[in-house]
Amino acid sequence: MQDTSGGKAIGAPLLGEPRLLGDMLDTSVRRFGSRNVLDFMGRTLTYAELGESVDRAARGLQDLGVAKGTRVALCLPNTPYYPILFFAILKAGGIVVNVNPLYVERELAHLLEDSGATIIATCDIAEIHARVLKVAGQMGVKHVITCPIAGALPTLKSIAYRIFKRAEIGHAPRDARHCTFDSLLKAKGAPTPVSVSPNEVAVLQYTGGTTGEPKAAMLSHANLVSNADAMMVFVGGEQPHQDRVLGALPLFHVFALTTVLTYSIRAGAEMILMPRFELGQLLKTIDRTKPSYFPAVPTIYAAITTAAETQKIDLSSIHACISGGAPLPAEVRTAFEAATGAKLVEGYGLSEASPIITCNPIDGVNKPGSAGLPFPGTTIEIRDREDPTRLLPIGENGEICARGPQITQGYWHKPAATAALFADGALRTGDVGHLDEDGYLFIVDRIKDLILAGGYNVYPRVIEEALYEHPAVLEAVVIGVPDKYRGQAPKAFVVLAEGAVATPLELRDFLRDKISKIELPREVEIRDTLPKTLIGKLSKKELVAEEAAKAAASEARGVNA
């Protein structure tokens, strides 16, 4: 039984009714048919054209054998093919399996085996295409759909691509197992209606796999639609509006899936899709398209701000940005807002929550260091980490837990992991934080990143935020490293801003009056770059592995001495 003595949960009212993602698309196609829904490298597509392509592709998928519950993997960069096939799979009755195109063979094989995907769609970039064909053949995938990059480009760019990138274009065998996107669209007639409930699984979204093999969070139609509904309120009100949404983050990642794709469709907005993040191309795209809304991660906002200052780039079209994936340093937010005049707010979520559970309002109070207020329909609880049945009072740090319409049903075919994911029915995020009296959430750190130094809890985020106050620091990551006296000690890795000069000793001295002695890093290492995930989030696992290997080698030398 739940102990709520002294505890408090904070939530917000629900918006909208549970419904299918395909129905959400159909509503927007009817309402905004002549309006552009996407711009890819200068080629545009209207809502009416998207709706027609989705229906034809859905019929084609059904002809390939897609029925209710069929898993279809999407291994695609940001191109028009992704939104078309995403909605087509759902309308055909299938389940989307999101796949990172950069996965190595072992990772791809695991996802195909775990999900049971029988069809996979990919692009014809030779390196990706060859890997997919090889693994799909080994795993017994029934059909591979090839989507030609040239076919998604404007005419002149398409011709140039076919000529100058000829050696980088992959080719599939001509047999019954392999087909092209164009052949899929040749299907005749509308897709056969499939009886699907909004609470049934729409997407298998694999987690990052920082603790073992990736697990697939089962996200329902209702989960994803509810997050799109909530985005409407936080970005610009409940009525549809003509935002131009810059999609520099990959749509196969759940943050972009919601903040770019499903939000845009729900709002009648236009997506400006980029196949990958590259700073120079991003700045050119901003200059050409004048986006108004730009979801990204802190490292991208920092890079844009620095480039805008040196290259005199006009960023004034951007009015709203939502940062996710990692804590947003106050210095990055301040500099970006000064460079653009936009409002940059921080949100918080995870794959298992479709993904957003809290966000600071675009129009409203933004508290420094806060991850914002609960999304509509969401309740945030802070629970005791040692006794998850106990709710903690306002202001006390504990594990952040959430309830709401966006919360996953659990992990695909993993009942034990699913059971561990919930406490009294609330999603356990694995993050430490607290609520204030106004309902704002403040995140302290990841439980798994917690450093135990001499019996004290040391939170890397506290040290990282202090480092970001130094004007020479561009990026900072803190991890726990083995320490023979304290068990663990903090170590900081820093990238300096272009042209800036600072030594490790100077940075440690800078921290002395900002953090406690136990939090002071044993070592500060300055590097040219730090490891990042595909969406640009600073990644700790490579550094942790590197330091563990160093410690093991040092111990081995000691034994053999």
Coordinates of C-alpha atoms in Angstrom, one line a residue:
M1 CA 0.0 0.0 0.0
Q2 CA 1.3 3.5 -0.9
D3 CA 2.4 5.7 2.0
T4 CA 1.6 9.3 1.2
S5 CA 2.3 10.8 4.6
G6 CA 4.0 14.2 4.0
G7 CA 4.1 13.4 0.3
K8 CA 2.7 15.3 -2.6
A9 CA 2.0 14.7 -6.3
I10 CA 1.6 17.5 -8.8
G11 CA -0.2 17.3 -12.1
A12 CA -2.1 19.1 -14.9
P13 CA -5.4 18.5 -16.6
L14 CA -5.7 16.3 -19.6
L15 CA -6.1 17.6 -23.2
G16 CA -7.9 15.8 -26.1
E17 CA -9.3 12.3 -26.4
P18 CA -7.3 9.1 -27.1
R19 CA -7.2 8.6 -30.9
L20 CA -5.2 6.9 -33.7
L21 CA -2.2 8.6 -35.2
G22 CA -3.7 7.9 -38.7
D23 CA -6.9 9.7 -37.7
M24 CA -4.8 12.7 -36.5
L25 CA -3.1 12.8 -39.9
D26 CA -6.4 12.5 -41.8
T27 CA -7.9 15.4 -39.8
S28 CA -4.9 17.6 -40.8
V29 CA -5.1 16.5 -44.4
R30 CA -8.7 17.6 -44.6
R31 CA -8.1 20.9 -42.8
F32 CA -4.8 22.0 -44.3
G33 CA -4.7 20.1 -47.7
S34 CA -3.1 22.9 -49.8
R35 CA -0.6 23.9 -47.0
N36 CA 3.0 22.6 -47.2
V37 CA 3.7 19.9 -44.7
L38 CA 7.4 19.5 -45.4
D39 CA 10.4 21.0 -47.1
F40 CA 13.4 18.7 -47.9
M41 CA 16.4 20.4 -49.4
G42 CA 14.0 22.7 -51.3
R43 CA 11.5 20.2 -52.4
T44 CA 8.1 20.6 -50.8
L45 CA 5.1 18.4 -50.2
T46 CA 1.5 19.5 -49.3
Y47 CA -0.7 17.9 -46.7
A48 CA -2.9 16.6 -49.5
E49 CA 0.1 15.0 -51.3
L50 CA 1.3 13.5 -48.0
G51 CA -2.2 12.0 -47.3
E52 CA -2.4 10.5 -50.8
S53 CA 1.2 9.0 -50.6
V54 CA 0.5 7.6 -47.2
D55 CA -2.7 5.8 -48.3
R56 CA -1.0 4.4 -51.4
A57 CA 2.0 3.2 -49.4
A58 CA -0.3 1.7 -46.8
R59 CA -2.1 -0.3 -49.6
G60 CA 1.3 -1.4 -51.0
L61 CA 2.4 -2.5 -47.5
Q62 CA -0.8 -4.6 -47.1
D63 CA 0.0 -6.2 -50.5
L64 CA 3.4 -7.2 -49.0
G65 CA 1.6 -8.8 -46.1
V66 CA 1.4 -6.1 -43.5
A67 CA -1.6 -6.8 -41.2
K68 CA -2.6 -5.9 -37.7
G69 CA 0.4 -6.1 -35.4
T70 CA 3.0 -6.7 -38.2
R71 CA 6.3 -5.1 -37.2
V72 CA 7.9 -3.0 -39.9
A73 CA 11.4 -1.5 -39.2
L74 CA 12.2 2.1 -40.4
C75 CA 16.0 2.5 -40.9
L76 CA 16.0 5.9 -42.5
P77 CA 17.6 9.3 -42.1
N78 CA 15.4 12.4 -42.2
T79 CA 13.8 12.4 -45.7
P80 CA 10.1 12.6 -46.9
Y81 CA 10.2 8.8 -46.9
Y82 CA 10.1 8.7 -43.1
P83 CA 6.8 10.5 -42.4
I84 CA 5.1 8.8 -45.4
L85 CA 6.1 5.3 -44.3
F86 CA 5.6 6.0 -40.6
F87 CA 1.9 6.8 -41.1
A88 CA 1.5 4.2 -43.9
I89 CA 2.7 1.4 -41.6
L90 CA 0.2 2.5 -38.9
K91 CA -2.7 2.8 -41.4
A92 CA -1.9 -0.7 -42.7
G93 CA -2.3 -1.9 -39.1
G94 CA 1.4 -2.4 -38.5
I95 CA 3.8 -1.4 -35.7
V96 CA 6.7 0.9 -36.5
V97 CA 10.1 -0.2 -35.2
N98 CA 12.5 2.8 -35.2
V99 CA 16.1 1.9 -36.1
N100 CA 19.1 4.1 -36.1
P101 CA 20.7 3.9 -39.6
L102 CA 24.2 4.0 -38.1
Y103 CA 23.7 0.9 -36.1
V104 CA 26.4 -1.7 -36.7
E105 CA 25.4 -5.2 -37.8
R106 CA 25.2 -6.7 -34.2
E107 CA 22.9 -3.9 -33.1
L108 CA 20.7 -4.1 -36.1
A109 CA 20.4 -7.9 -35.8
H110 CA 19.4 -7.5 -32.2
L111 CA 16.6 -5.1 -33.0
L112 CA 15.2 -7.2 -35.9
E113 CA 15.3 -10.4 -33.8
D114 CA 13.9 -8.8 -30.6
S115 CA 11.1 -6.9 -32.5
G116 CA 10.2 -9.7 -34.9
A117 CA 10.2 -7.2 -37.8
T118 CA 9.4 -9.0 -41.1
I119 CA 9.8 -5.9 -43.3
I120 CA 12.5 -3.2 -43.2
A121 CA 12.6 0.1 -45.2
T122 CA 16.0 1.8 -45.7
C123 CA 17.7 4.3 -47.9
D124 CA 20.1 3.6 -50.8
I125 CA 23.2 5.2 -49.2
A126 CA 25.6 2.4 -50.1
E127 CA 27.1 1.9 -46.6
I128 CA 23.8 1.7 -44.9
H129 CA 22.1 -0.2 -47.7
A130 CA 24.7 -3.0 -47.8
R131 CA 24.6 -3.4 -44.0
V132 CA 20.8 -3.6 -44.0
L133 CA 20.6 -6.1 -46.9
K134 CA 23.2 -8.3 -45.3
V135 CA 21.6 -8.4 -41.8
A136 CA 18.0 -8.7 -43.2
G137 CA 19.1 -11.7 -45.2
Q138 CA 20.7 -13.3 -42.1
M139 CA 17.6 -12.6 -40.0
G140 CA 15.1 -13.9 -42.5
V141 CA 13.4 -10.6 -43.0
K142 CA 10.7 -11.2 -45.7
H143 CA 10.9 -7.8 -47.6
V144 CA 13.4 -4.9 -47.9
I145 CA 12.1 -1.6 -49.2
T146 CA 14.7 0.7 -50.8
C147 CA 14.1 4.4 -50.7
P148 CA 16.3 6.3 -53.2
I149 CA 17.8 9.6 -51.8
A150 CA 17.8 11.1 -55.3
G151 CA 14.0 10.5 -55.6
A152 CA 13.4 12.8 -52.6
L153 CA 15.4 15.7 -53.9
P154 CA 14.4 18.7 -56.1
T155 CA 15.0 18.0 -59.8
L156 CA 18.4 19.6 -60.3
K157 CA 19.8 18.3 -57.0
S158 CA 18.5 14.9 -57.9
I159 CA 20.3 14.9 -61.2
A160 CA 23.5 16.1 -59.6
Y161 CA 23.2 13.5 -56.8
R162 CA 22.9 10.6 -59.4
I163 CA 26.0 11.9 -61.3
F164 CA 28.4 12.9 -58.5
K165 CA 27.3 10.4 -55.8
R166 CA 27.0 7.4 -58.2
A167 CA 29.6 5.4 -56.3
E168 CA 27.8 6.0 -53.0
I169 CA 24.4 4.6 -54.2
G170 CA 23.5 1.1 -53.2
H171 CA 21.5 -1.3 -55.4
A172 CA 19.2 -4.1 -54.3
P173 CA 18.7 -7.5 -56.1
R174 CA 15.7 -7.6 -58.4
D175 CA 13.6 -10.3 -56.8
A176 CA 10.4 -10.8 -54.8
R177 CA 12.1 -10.0 -51.5
H178 CA 13.3 -6.6 -52.6
C179 CA 11.2 -3.6 -53.8
T180 CA 11.5 0.1 -54.1
F181 CA 9.5 2.9 -52.5
D182 CA 8.1 3.8 -56.0
S183 CA 6.9 0.3 -56.6
L184 CA 5.1 0.4 -53.2
L185 CA 3.2 3.5 -54.4
K186 CA 1.9 1.7 -57.5
A187 CA -0.6 -0.2 -55.4
K188 CA -4.2 0.4 -56.5
G189 CA -7.1 1.3 -54.2
A190 CA -7.3 2.6 -50.7
P191 CA -5.9 0.5 -47.8
T192 CA -8.2 -2.0 -46.2
P193 CA -9.4 -0.6 -42.9
V194 CA -7.9 -2.3 -39.9
S195 CA -9.6 -2.3 -36.4
V196 CA -7.0 -0.8 -34.1
S197 CA -7.6 0.7 -30.6
P198 CA -5.8 3.9 -29.6
N199 CA -4.4 2.0 -26.7
E200 CA -2.7 -0.6 -28.9
V201 CA 1.0 -0.4 -29.7
A202 CA 2.0 2.0 -32.5
V203 CA 5.8 2.2 -32.1
L204 CA 8.6 0.1 -30.6
Q205 CA 11.1 2.7 -29.4
Y206 CA 14.4 1.2 -28.4
T207 CA 16.1 2.8 -25.4
G208 CA 19.8 3.7 -25.6
G209 CA 21.0 0.5 -24.0
T210 CA 23.4 2.1 -21.5
T211 CA 22.7 -0.8 -19.2
G212 CA 22.8 -3.9 -21.4
E213 CA 21.0 -4.5 -24.6
P214 CA 18.4 -1.9 -25.7
K215 CA 14.8 -2.6 -24.7
A216 CA 11.8 -1.6 -26.8
A217 CA 9.4 0.7 -25.0
M218 CA 5.8 0.0 -26.3
L219 CA 4.3 3.4 -27.3
S220 CA 0.6 3.4 -28.2
H221 CA -1.3 5.6 -30.5
A222 CA -2.8 7.3 -27.5
N223 CA 0.6 7.8 -25.9
L224 CA 2.0 9.7 -28.9
V225 CA -1.1 11.6 -29.7
S226 CA -1.4 12.9 -26.1
N227 CA 2.2 14.3 -26.3
A228 CA 1.4 16.0 -29.6
D229 CA -1.8 17.5 -28.1
A230 CA 0.3 18.8 -25.1
M231 CA 2.9 20.2 -27.4
M232 CA 0.3 22.4 -29.0
V233 CA -0.4 24.2 -25.7
F234 CA 3.3 24.6 -24.8
V235 CA 4.4 25.9 -28.2
G236 CA 1.6 28.2 -29.2
G237 CA -1.9 27.4 -27.9
E238 CA -4.5 24.9 -28.6
Q239 CA -5.5 26.2 -32.1
P240 CA -3.5 25.1 -35.2
H241 CA -0.8 27.5 -36.3
Q242 CA 1.6 27.8 -39.2
D243 CA 4.9 27.2 -37.6
R244 CA 7.9 26.2 -39.7
V245 CA 9.5 23.5 -37.7
L246 CA 13.3 22.9 -38.2
G247 CA 13.9 19.2 -38.0
A248 CA 17.7 18.8 -37.5
L249 CA 17.3 15.9 -35.1
P250 CA 16.7 12.4 -36.4
L251 CA 13.0 11.4 -36.5
F252 CA 13.8 7.9 -35.5
H253 CA 14.7 9.4 -32.1
V254 CA 11.7 9.8 -29.9
F255 CA 12.4 13.5 -29.0
A256 CA 12.2 14.5 -32.7
L257 CA 9.4 12.1 -33.4
T258 CA 7.2 14.1 -31.1
T259 CA 8.6 17.6 -31.2
V260 CA 9.0 17.6 -35.0
L261 CA 6.8 15.0 -36.7
T262 CA 3.7 14.4 -34.6
Y263 CA 3.5 18.0 -33.3
S264 CA 3.8 19.4 -36.9
I265 CA 1.0 17.1 -38.2
R266 CA -1.2 18.0 -35.2
A267 CA -0.6 21.7 -35.5
G268 CA -0.8 22.0 -39.3
A269 CA 2.8 23.1 -39.3
E270 CA 5.5 22.7 -41.9
M271 CA 8.6 20.4 -41.2
I272 CA 11.9 21.5 -42.6
L273 CA 13.8 18.2 -42.7
M274 CA 17.6 17.9 -42.7
P275 CA 19.1 14.5 -43.4
R276 CA 21.7 15.0 -40.6
F277 CA 23.1 17.7 -38.4
E278 CA 25.9 19.6 -40.0
L279 CA 26.5 23.1 -38.7
G280 CA 27.2 24.8 -42.0
Q281 CA 24.3 23.2 -43.7
L282 CA 22.0 24.0 -40.8
L283 CA 22.9 27.7 -40.9
K284 CA 22.2 27.8 -44.6
T285 CA 18.9 26.1 -44.1
I286 CA 17.9 28.6 -41.4
D287 CA 18.8 31.4 -43.8
R288 CA 16.8 29.9 -46.7
T289 CA 13.7 28.7 -44.8
K290 CA 13.3 31.1 -41.9
P291 CA 12.0 28.5 -39.3
S292 CA 10.0 29.8 -36.4
Y293 CA 10.3 26.8 -34.0
F294 CA 13.4 24.7 -33.5
P295 CA 13.6 21.8 -31.1
A296 CA 17.2 20.6 -30.4
V297 CA 19.8 19.7 -27.8
P298 CA 22.1 22.1 -25.8
T299 CA 25.2 21.3 -27.8
I300 CA 23.4 22.4 -31.0
Y301 CA 22.2 25.6 -29.5
A302 CA 25.7 26.4 -28.2
A303 CA 27.2 25.7 -31.7
I304 CA 24.7 27.9 -33.4
T305 CA 25.2 30.8 -31.0
T306 CA 29.0 30.7 -31.5
A307 CA 28.7 30.5 -35.3
A308 CA 26.1 33.3 -35.4
E309 CA 28.4 35.6 -33.5
T310 CA 31.3 35.0 -35.9
Q311 CA 29.4 34.8 -39.2
K312 CA 26.7 37.4 -38.6
I313 CA 23.9 34.9 -39.3
D314 CA 20.3 36.2 -39.0
L315 CA 18.4 34.0 -36.6
S316 CA 15.5 36.4 -35.9
S317 CA 12.9 34.2 -37.5
I318 CA 13.1 31.7 -34.7
H319 CA 10.7 32.5 -31.9
A320 CA 10.5 29.3 -29.8
C321 CA 12.8 26.4 -29.0
I322 CA 12.5 23.4 -26.8
S323 CA 15.7 21.9 -25.5
G324 CA 15.8 18.2 -24.5
G325 CA 18.1 15.2 -24.2
A326 CA 20.4 16.8 -21.6
P327 CA 20.5 19.6 -19.0
L328 CA 20.4 23.1 -20.5
P329 CA 23.2 25.2 -19.1
A330 CA 22.0 28.7 -18.1
E331 CA 24.9 30.3 -20.1
V332 CA 23.8 28.5 -23.3
R333 CA 20.2 29.6 -22.9
T334 CA 21.2 33.2 -22.2
A335 CA 23.5 33.4 -25.2
F336 CA 21.1 31.8 -27.6
E337 CA 18.2 34.0 -26.6
A338 CA 20.4 37.1 -27.0
A339 CA 21.5 36.0 -30.4
T340 CA 18.0 35.1 -31.7
G341 CA 15.4 37.0 -29.6
A342 CA 13.7 33.6 -29.3
K343 CA 12.4 31.9 -26.1
L344 CA 14.5 28.8 -25.3
V345 CA 12.9 26.5 -22.8
E346 CA 14.0 23.3 -21.2
G347 CA 11.8 20.1 -21.2
Y348 CA 12.3 16.7 -19.7
G349 CA 11.3 13.2 -20.6
L350 CA 12.5 9.8 -21.7
S351 CA 11.7 7.2 -24.3
E352 CA 9.3 5.4 -22.0
A353 CA 7.1 8.6 -21.8
S354 CA 6.8 9.3 -25.6
P355 CA 9.0 11.3 -24.5
I356 CA 8.0 14.5 -22.7
I357 CA 6.6 14.7 -19.1
T358 CA 7.5 18.3 -18.1
C359 CA 8.4 21.5 -19.9
N360 CA 8.8 25.2 -19.1
P361 CA 6.1 27.2 -20.8
I362 CA 7.0 29.4 -23.8
D363 CA 4.8 32.1 -22.5
G364 CA 5.0 32.0 -18.7
V365 CA 7.4 31.7 -15.8
N366 CA 10.7 29.9 -16.5
K367 CA 12.5 29.1 -13.3
P368 CA 16.4 28.9 -13.6
G369 CA 17.5 25.3 -13.4
S370 CA 14.0 23.9 -13.7
A371 CA 12.7 21.3 -16.1
G372 CA 9.3 23.0 -16.0
L373 CA 5.7 22.0 -15.2
P374 CA 3.9 18.7 -15.8
F375 CA 2.5 18.2 -19.3
P376 CA -1.3 18.2 -19.5
G377 CA -2.7 15.0 -18.0
T378 CA 0.7 14.2 -16.3
T379 CA 1.3 13.8 -12.6
I380 CA 4.8 14.0 -11.1
E381 CA 5.7 12.2 -7.9
I382 CA 8.9 12.2 -6.0
R383 CA 9.5 8.8 -4.3
D384 CA 12.0 7.5 -1.8
R385 CA 14.8 5.7 -3.8
E386 CA 15.1 3.0 -1.1
D387 CA 11.4 2.6 -0.5
P388 CA 9.6 3.5 -3.8
T389 CA 6.2 3.1 -2.1
R390 CA 6.8 6.3 -0.1
L391 CA 6.1 9.7 -1.6
L392 CA 8.4 12.5 -0.5
P393 CA 7.4 16.0 0.4
I394 CA 7.9 19.2 -1.6
G395 CA 11.6 20.2 -1.8
E396 CA 13.0 16.8 -0.9
N397 CA 15.1 14.9 -3.4
G398 CA 14.1 11.5 -4.5
E399 CA 13.3 9.4 -7.7
I400 CA 11.2 11.3 -10.2
C401 CA 8.1 9.2 -11.1
A402 CA 5.3 10.0 -13.5
R403 CA 1.8 9.1 -14.4
G404 CA 0.0 10.2 -17.5
P405 CA -1.5 9.4 -21.0
Q406 CA 2.0 9.3 -22.6
I407 CA 3.5 6.6 -20.3
T408 CA 4.5 3.3 -22.0
Q409 CA 2.7 0.1 -21.3
G410 CA 6.1 -1.4 -20.7
Y411 CA 8.9 -3.2 -22.6
W412 CA 8.3 -5.5 -25.5
H413 CA 8.4 -9.1 -24.4
K414 CA 10.2 -8.2 -21.1
P415 CA 7.8 -8.7 -18.2
A416 CA 10.5 -8.6 -15.5
A417 CA 11.9 -5.3 -16.8
T418 CA 8.4 -3.9 -17.2
A419 CA 7.6 -4.8 -13.5
A420 CA 10.8 -3.0 -12.4
L421 CA 9.9 0.1 -14.4
F422 CA 6.9 1.0 -12.3
A423 CA 6.3 1.8 -8.6
D424 CA 2.6 1.6 -7.6
G425 CA 1.7 2.2 -11.3
A426 CA 4.0 5.2 -11.7
L427 CA 6.9 5.2 -14.2
R428 CA 10.2 5.2 -12.5
T429 CA 12.5 7.5 -14.5
G430 CA 15.8 6.7 -12.8
D431 CA 16.4 10.4 -12.2
V432 CA 16.8 12.2 -8.9
G433 CA 15.0 15.5 -8.4
H434 CA 12.4 17.5 -6.4
L435 CA 9.3 19.6 -6.8
D436 CA 8.8 23.1 -5.5
E437 CA 5.6 24.7 -4.1
D438 CA 4.6 25.9 -7.6
G439 CA 4.9 22.5 -9.2
Y440 CA 8.1 23.1 -11.1
L441 CA 10.5 20.1 -11.4
F442 CA 14.2 20.4 -10.6
I443 CA 16.4 17.5 -11.7
V444 CA 19.5 16.8 -9.7
D445 CA 21.0 13.9 -11.7
R446 CA 20.6 10.4 -13.1
I447 CA 20.6 7.8 -10.4
K448 CA 23.1 5.7 -12.5
D449 CA 25.4 8.7 -12.7
L450 CA 25.5 9.3 -9.0
I451 CA 29.1 9.3 -7.6
L452 CA 29.5 7.7 -4.2
A453 CA 32.6 9.5 -2.7
G454 CA 33.5 8.5 0.8
G455 CA 29.9 7.8 1.7
Y456 CA 28.6 11.1 0.3
N457 CA 26.3 11.4 -2.7
V458 CA 28.0 13.6 -5.4
Y459 CA 25.8 14.7 -8.3
P460 CA 27.8 15.3 -11.5
R461 CA 25.3 17.8 -12.8
V462 CA 26.1 20.2 -9.9
I463 CA 29.8 20.2 -10.9
E464 CA 29.0 20.5 -14.6
E465 CA 26.8 23.5 -14.1
A466 CA 29.5 25.2 -12.0
L467 CA 32.1 24.5 -14.8
Y468 CA 29.7 26.1 -17.4
E469 CA 30.0 29.4 -15.4
H470 CA 33.6 29.7 -16.5
P471 CA 33.7 31.8 -19.7
A472 CA 36.3 29.5 -21.3
V473 CA 34.2 26.3 -21.0
L474 CA 32.2 25.2 -24.0
E475 CA 31.3 21.6 -23.0
A476 CA 31.7 19.8 -19.7
V477 CA 31.1 16.2 -18.5
V478 CA 31.7 14.8 -15.1
I479 CA 31.9 11.1 -14.2
G480 CA 32.9 9.0 -11.2
V481 CA 36.3 7.3 -11.5
P482 CA 37.7 4.6 -9.1
D483 CA 39.5 6.0 -6.0
K484 CA 41.3 3.8 -3.6
Y485 CA 40.4 6.0 -0.6
R486 CA 36.9 7.2 -1.3
G487 CA 35.6 4.4 -3.6
Q488 CA 34.9 7.0 -6.3
A489 CA 36.0 10.5 -7.1
P490 CA 34.6 13.0 -9.6
K491 CA 36.6 13.6 -12.8
A492 CA 35.8 16.4 -15.2
F493 CA 36.3 16.4 -19.0
V494 CA 36.2 19.8 -20.7
V495 CA 36.2 21.3 -24.2
L496 CA 37.2 24.9 -24.3
A497 CA 35.5 27.6 -26.4
E498 CA 37.2 28.5 -29.6
G499 CA 40.1 30.9 -28.9
A500 CA 39.7 30.5 -25.1
V501 CA 42.6 29.6 -22.8
A502 CA 42.4 27.8 -19.4
T503 CA 44.4 25.1 -17.6
P504 CA 43.1 22.2 -15.6
L505 CA 44.5 23.9 -12.4
E506 CA 42.8 27.2 -13.2
L507 CA 39.5 25.4 -13.7
R508 CA 39.8 23.5 -10.4
D509 CA 40.7 26.7 -8.6
F510 CA 37.6 28.4 -10.2
L511 CA 35.4 25.6 -8.7
R512 CA 36.7 25.9 -5.2
D513 CA 34.2 28.5 -4.0
K514 CA 31.3 27.2 -6.1
I515 CA 31.1 23.6 -4.9
S516 CA 32.0 21.6 -1.8
K517 CA 35.3 20.0 -1.2
I518 CA 33.9 16.5 -1.7
E519 CA 32.5 17.6 -5.1
L520 CA 35.8 19.1 -6.3
P521 CA 37.0 17.0 -9.3
R522 CA 40.1 15.0 -8.5
E523 CA 41.2 15.8 -12.1
V524 CA 40.2 18.1 -14.9
E525 CA 41.1 16.9 -18.4
I526 CA 40.9 19.2 -21.3
R527 CA 40.0 17.6 -24.7
D528 CA 39.4 18.8 -28.2
T529 CA 36.1 16.9 -28.4
L530 CA 33.8 14.9 -26.2
P531 CA 31.8 11.8 -27.3
K532 CA 28.2 12.6 -28.3
T533 CA 25.1 10.6 -29.2
L534 CA 23.6 10.8 -32.7
I535 CA 21.3 13.7 -31.6
G536 CA 24.3 15.7 -30.2
K537 CA 23.8 14.8 -26.5
L538 CA 27.0 14.6 -24.6
S539 CA 27.6 10.9 -23.8
K540 CA 29.3 9.6 -20.6
K541 CA 29.4 5.9 -21.3
E542 CA 32.5 6.0 -23.5
L543 CA 34.4 8.0 -20.9
V544 CA 33.3 5.7 -18.1
A545 CA 34.5 2.7 -20.2
E546 CA 37.8 4.5 -20.9
E547 CA 38.5 5.2 -17.3
A548 CA 37.5 1.7 -16.2
A549 CA 40.0 0.3 -18.7
K550 CA 42.7 2.6 -17.3
A551 CA 41.9 1.5 -13.8
A552 CA 42.0 -2.2 -14.7
A553 CA 45.3 -1.7 -16.6
S554 CA 46.8 0.1 -13.6
E555 CA 45.7 -2.6 -11.2
A556 CA 47.1 -5.3 -13.5
R557 CA 50.5 -3.5 -13.5
G558 CA 50.4 -3.3 -9.7
V559 CA 49.7 -7.1 -9.4
N560 CA 52.5 -7.9 -11.9
A561 CA 55.1 -5.5 -10.4

